[in-house]
């Protein structure tokens, strides 16, 4: 009896950069299944993508806030994509750019049929900012499965960790069917397996 080889469908290490896009219309065709990554600039979104894919430089991390101002598309198996959304929340961005993304991102979240989930990366050391709350309410309204990663938990002690989780609760109670929240560290990889299990579930795979 022969045993089928593993399909490798959920092998994130195979992720490759596909393209950058300024407009939704420039994204790959809206079929297959994609997960979007969102976060305030400097929250650790690029580091999180790299940790997920076990790669050091797939997504460009930067100490310069606001460098990535595109949709960045990665594919890890045919039709399965990660979309790195432009970071938000930094001051030095032109009004026209801000207006462009204030329109493009909610439209993407509402209209993209292949979007199966969203990973929102926030800095666990700070209360949710207004735009992060707004993002969560868009996801809740769209009933989009959302993984809220409280990143940089390596910087928190036990008491601060509990406080951070307590402060988040009121923001997610209304959408608790769709939102999974967990402590995470892209640097130390705390919580990585748990996070990967959540997104594997979205793809109907086992981690
Ligand atoms: P992005 O702008 O959201 O893509 O953020 P980056 O991934 O570029 O990270 C911003 C800064 O935070 C970098 O200096 C990272 O090394 C740092 N960083 C990211 N994740 C973590 C983490 O889990 N713990 C700590 N201590 N630093 C982190």
Short mmCIF file of C-alpha atoms and ligand atoms in Angstrom, two decimals:
data_model
loop_
_atom_site.label_atom_id
_atom_site.label_comp_id
_atom_site.label_asym_id
_atom_site.label_seq_id
_atom_site.Cartn_x
_atom_site.Cartn_y
_atom_site.Cartn_z
CA UNK A 1 0.00 0.00 0.00
CA UNK A 2 1.44 3.39 -0.91
CA UNK A 3 1.18 6.42 1.31
CA UNK A 4 0.36 9.77 -0.28
CA UNK A 5 3.20 12.26 0.09
CA UNK A 6 2.36 15.36 2.11
CA UNK A 7 0.82 17.99 -0.13
CA UNK A 8 2.71 20.84 1.49
CA UNK A 9 -0.35 23.05 0.99
CA UNK A 10 0.19 24.69 4.34
CA UNK A 11 3.94 25.03 4.14
CA UNK A 12 4.33 28.75 4.80
CA UNK A 13 8.10 28.54 4.40
CA UNK A 14 7.46 28.35 0.68
CA UNK A 15 5.99 31.84 0.65
CA UNK A 16 7.30 34.01 -2.15
CA UNK A 17 6.88 37.69 -2.92
CA UNK A 18 4.49 38.06 -5.86
CA UNK A 19 3.92 41.79 -6.35
CA UNK A 20 3.07 45.12 -4.80
CA UNK A 21 -0.18 46.82 -5.68
CA UNK A 22 -1.46 50.34 -5.21
CA UNK A 23 -5.03 49.51 -6.18
CA UNK A 24 -7.35 46.60 -5.44
CA UNK A 25 -7.72 46.16 -9.19
CA UNK A 26 -3.97 45.40 -9.41
CA UNK A 27 -4.19 42.49 -6.94
CA UNK A 28 -4.12 38.89 -8.23
CA UNK A 29 -7.49 37.57 -9.45
CA UNK A 30 -10.00 37.30 -6.62
CA UNK A 31 -10.00 33.51 -6.34
CA UNK A 32 -8.32 31.07 -3.99
CA UNK A 33 -7.90 32.08 -0.36
CA UNK A 34 -5.96 34.90 1.17
CA UNK A 35 -5.23 36.26 4.62
CA UNK A 36 -4.51 39.93 5.19
CA UNK A 37 -2.13 41.37 7.77
CA UNK A 38 -2.86 44.77 9.25
CA UNK A 39 -1.28 46.89 11.93
CA UNK A 40 -0.12 50.30 12.95
CA UNK A 41 3.27 51.09 11.64
CA UNK A 42 5.94 49.65 13.95
CA UNK A 43 3.59 47.24 15.75
CA UNK A 44 5.59 44.38 14.25
CA UNK A 45 3.46 43.31 11.26
CA UNK A 46 6.44 42.53 9.00
CA UNK A 47 8.23 40.67 11.79
CA UNK A 48 5.05 38.65 12.33
CA UNK A 49 4.81 37.64 8.65
CA UNK A 50 8.46 36.62 8.74
CA UNK A 51 7.92 34.58 11.91
CA UNK A 52 4.87 32.86 10.39
CA UNK A 53 6.90 31.92 7.31
CA UNK A 54 10.05 31.14 9.30
CA UNK A 55 11.98 33.55 7.11
CA UNK A 56 14.11 36.48 8.13
CA UNK A 57 13.58 38.87 5.27
CA UNK A 58 10.44 37.95 3.38
CA UNK A 59 8.52 41.03 4.53
CA UNK A 60 10.71 44.06 4.96
CA UNK A 61 10.98 45.11 8.57
CA UNK A 62 11.95 48.67 9.07
CA UNK A 63 12.74 51.15 11.74
CA UNK A 64 11.37 53.83 9.43
CA UNK A 65 7.63 54.00 10.05
CA UNK A 66 5.47 54.04 7.00
CA UNK A 67 7.82 52.60 4.46
CA UNK A 68 5.41 50.02 3.08
CA UNK A 69 2.64 51.93 1.37
CA UNK A 70 1.35 49.21 -0.91
CA UNK A 71 -0.57 46.00 -0.77
CA UNK A 72 2.27 43.47 -0.74
CA UNK A 73 1.31 40.04 -2.05
CA UNK A 74 2.98 36.76 -1.02
CA UNK A 75 1.93 33.31 -2.19
CA UNK A 76 2.80 30.10 -0.35
CA UNK A 77 0.93 27.59 -2.50
CA UNK A 78 -1.15 28.05 -5.64
CA UNK A 79 -4.00 30.44 -4.90
CA UNK A 80 -3.09 30.78 -1.21
CA UNK A 81 -1.85 34.22 -0.41
CA UNK A 82 -0.86 36.59 2.37
CA UNK A 83 -1.60 40.26 1.75
CA UNK A 84 0.48 42.71 3.77
CA UNK A 85 -1.72 45.81 4.03
CA UNK A 86 -0.12 49.26 4.28
CA UNK A 87 0.71 50.13 7.88
CA UNK A 88 -1.46 52.88 9.31
CA UNK A 89 -1.26 55.46 12.05
CA UNK A 90 1.92 57.40 11.35
CA UNK A 91 1.84 61.14 11.10
CA UNK A 92 4.11 61.85 8.14
CA UNK A 93 1.84 60.80 5.34
CA UNK A 94 0.35 63.09 2.73
CA UNK A 95 -3.35 63.82 2.81
CA UNK A 96 -3.89 62.32 -0.64
CA UNK A 97 -2.13 59.08 0.35
CA UNK A 98 -4.18 58.86 3.51
CA UNK A 99 -7.38 59.41 1.58
CA UNK A 100 -6.39 56.76 -0.94
CA UNK A 101 -5.83 54.09 1.75
CA UNK A 102 -8.80 55.21 3.87
CA UNK A 103 -10.86 54.25 0.86
CA UNK A 104 -8.93 51.28 -0.50
CA UNK A 105 -8.51 49.26 2.71
CA UNK A 106 -12.15 49.17 3.91
CA UNK A 107 -13.24 48.51 0.32
CA UNK A 108 -10.79 45.61 0.15
CA UNK A 109 -12.09 44.18 3.46
CA UNK A 110 -15.70 44.46 2.36
CA UNK A 111 -15.42 43.30 -1.20
CA UNK A 112 -12.58 40.79 -1.52
CA UNK A 113 -14.26 37.39 -1.86
CA UNK A 114 -11.06 35.36 -1.45
CA UNK A 115 -10.29 37.03 1.89
CA UNK A 116 -10.77 34.34 4.55
CA UNK A 117 -9.27 36.06 7.56
CA UNK A 118 -7.35 38.99 8.95
CA UNK A 119 -4.41 39.11 11.32
CA UNK A 120 -4.29 42.41 13.22
CA UNK A 121 -0.94 43.02 14.92
CA UNK A 122 -0.94 45.48 17.80
CA UNK A 123 1.68 46.41 20.37
CA UNK A 124 0.66 44.68 23.61
CA UNK A 125 2.19 47.49 25.67
CA UNK A 126 -0.35 50.11 24.60
CA UNK A 127 -4.14 50.36 24.77
CA UNK A 128 -5.86 50.02 21.38
CA UNK A 129 -5.66 53.19 19.33
CA UNK A 130 -8.70 54.59 17.56
CA UNK A 131 -7.72 53.19 14.16
CA UNK A 132 -7.13 49.75 15.62
CA UNK A 133 -10.59 49.83 17.17
CA UNK A 134 -11.98 50.96 13.84
CA UNK A 135 -10.26 48.06 12.11
CA UNK A 136 -11.77 45.60 14.55
CA UNK A 137 -15.23 47.01 14.00
CA UNK A 138 -14.84 46.69 10.20
CA UNK A 139 -13.85 43.05 10.69
CA UNK A 140 -16.73 42.45 13.07
CA UNK A 141 -19.19 44.11 10.68
CA UNK A 142 -17.86 41.98 7.81
CA UNK A 143 -17.99 38.88 10.09
CA UNK A 144 -14.42 38.26 9.03
CA UNK A 145 -12.45 35.78 11.16
CA UNK A 146 -9.81 37.88 12.87
CA UNK A 147 -6.72 36.99 14.84
CA UNK A 148 -5.70 39.81 17.15
CA UNK A 149 -2.05 39.40 18.09
CA UNK A 150 -0.88 41.33 21.13
CA UNK A 151 2.70 41.52 19.91
CA UNK A 152 5.92 42.31 21.79
CA UNK A 153 4.67 40.38 24.84
CA UNK A 154 8.32 39.67 25.57
CA UNK A 155 8.38 43.22 26.90
CA UNK A 156 5.63 42.59 29.47
CA UNK A 157 5.75 41.01 32.91
CA UNK A 158 2.92 38.87 34.23
CA UNK A 159 0.98 41.77 35.72
CA UNK A 160 1.26 43.85 32.54
CA UNK A 161 0.22 40.85 30.44
CA UNK A 162 -2.95 40.41 32.47
CA UNK A 163 -3.68 44.11 32.29
CA UNK A 164 -3.19 44.15 28.52
CA UNK A 165 -5.65 41.27 28.07
CA UNK A 166 -8.13 42.94 30.43
CA UNK A 167 -8.01 46.22 28.50
CA UNK A 168 -8.68 44.44 25.20
CA UNK A 169 -11.77 42.55 26.36
CA UNK A 170 -14.37 45.33 26.03
CA UNK A 171 -13.25 45.95 22.44
CA UNK A 172 -13.80 42.39 21.32
CA UNK A 173 -16.82 41.30 23.36
CA UNK A 174 -19.25 42.32 20.63
CA UNK A 175 -17.49 40.24 17.99
CA UNK A 176 -16.28 37.34 20.10
CA UNK A 177 -17.55 34.80 17.56
CA UNK A 178 -15.12 36.11 14.96
CA UNK A 179 -12.14 37.36 16.93
CA UNK A 180 -9.42 35.29 18.51
CA UNK A 181 -7.04 37.21 20.75
CA UNK A 182 -3.70 36.04 22.05
CA UNK A 183 -0.36 37.17 23.39
CA UNK A 184 2.42 36.97 20.83
CA UNK A 185 6.03 37.83 20.26
CA UNK A 186 7.45 37.85 16.75
CA UNK A 187 10.91 38.11 18.31
CA UNK A 188 10.80 35.23 20.78
CA UNK A 189 8.07 33.33 18.88
CA UNK A 190 5.91 33.07 21.96
CA UNK A 191 2.43 32.09 20.78
CA UNK A 192 3.58 31.26 17.25
CA UNK A 193 2.19 27.71 17.19
CA UNK A 194 -1.13 28.86 18.54
CA UNK A 195 -1.36 31.61 15.91
CA UNK A 196 -0.44 29.21 13.11
CA UNK A 197 -3.10 26.77 14.29
CA UNK A 198 -5.71 29.50 14.04
CA UNK A 199 -4.85 30.39 10.46
CA UNK A 200 -4.42 26.73 9.49
CA UNK A 201 -8.00 26.29 10.69
CA UNK A 202 -9.14 29.09 8.38
CA UNK A 203 -7.61 27.16 5.48
CA UNK A 204 -9.23 23.96 6.73
CA UNK A 205 -5.78 22.51 7.39
CA UNK A 206 -4.04 21.11 10.41
CA UNK A 207 -0.94 22.85 11.62
P1 LIG B 1 5.91 46.98 11.11
O1 LIG B 1 6.16 48.42 10.80
O2 LIG B 1 4.60 46.79 11.82
O3 LIG B 1 6.05 46.06 9.93
O4 LIG B 1 6.97 46.57 12.21
P2 LIG B 1 8.34 45.74 12.10
O5 LIG B 1 8.08 44.29 11.94
O6 LIG B 1 9.24 46.41 11.11
O7 LIG B 1 8.89 45.93 13.60
C1 LIG B 1 9.07 47.23 14.14
C2 LIG B 1 10.12 47.16 15.24
O8 LIG B 1 9.61 46.37 16.33
C3 LIG B 1 11.41 46.48 14.79
O9 LIG B 1 12.49 47.14 15.43
C4 LIG B 1 11.26 45.06 15.30
O10 LIG B 1 12.50 44.43 15.55
C5 LIG B 1 10.48 45.27 16.59
N1 LIG B 1 9.65 44.11 16.95
C6 LIG B 1 8.76 43.47 16.16
N2 LIG B 1 8.19 42.45 16.83
C7 LIG B 1 8.71 42.44 18.07
C8 LIG B 1 8.51 41.62 19.25
O11 LIG B 1 7.73 40.68 19.30
N3 LIG B 1 9.24 41.97 20.36
C9 LIG B 1 10.12 43.00 20.37
N4 LIG B 1 10.77 43.23 21.51
N5 LIG B 1 10.34 43.79 19.29
C10 LIG B 1 9.67 43.52 18.16
#
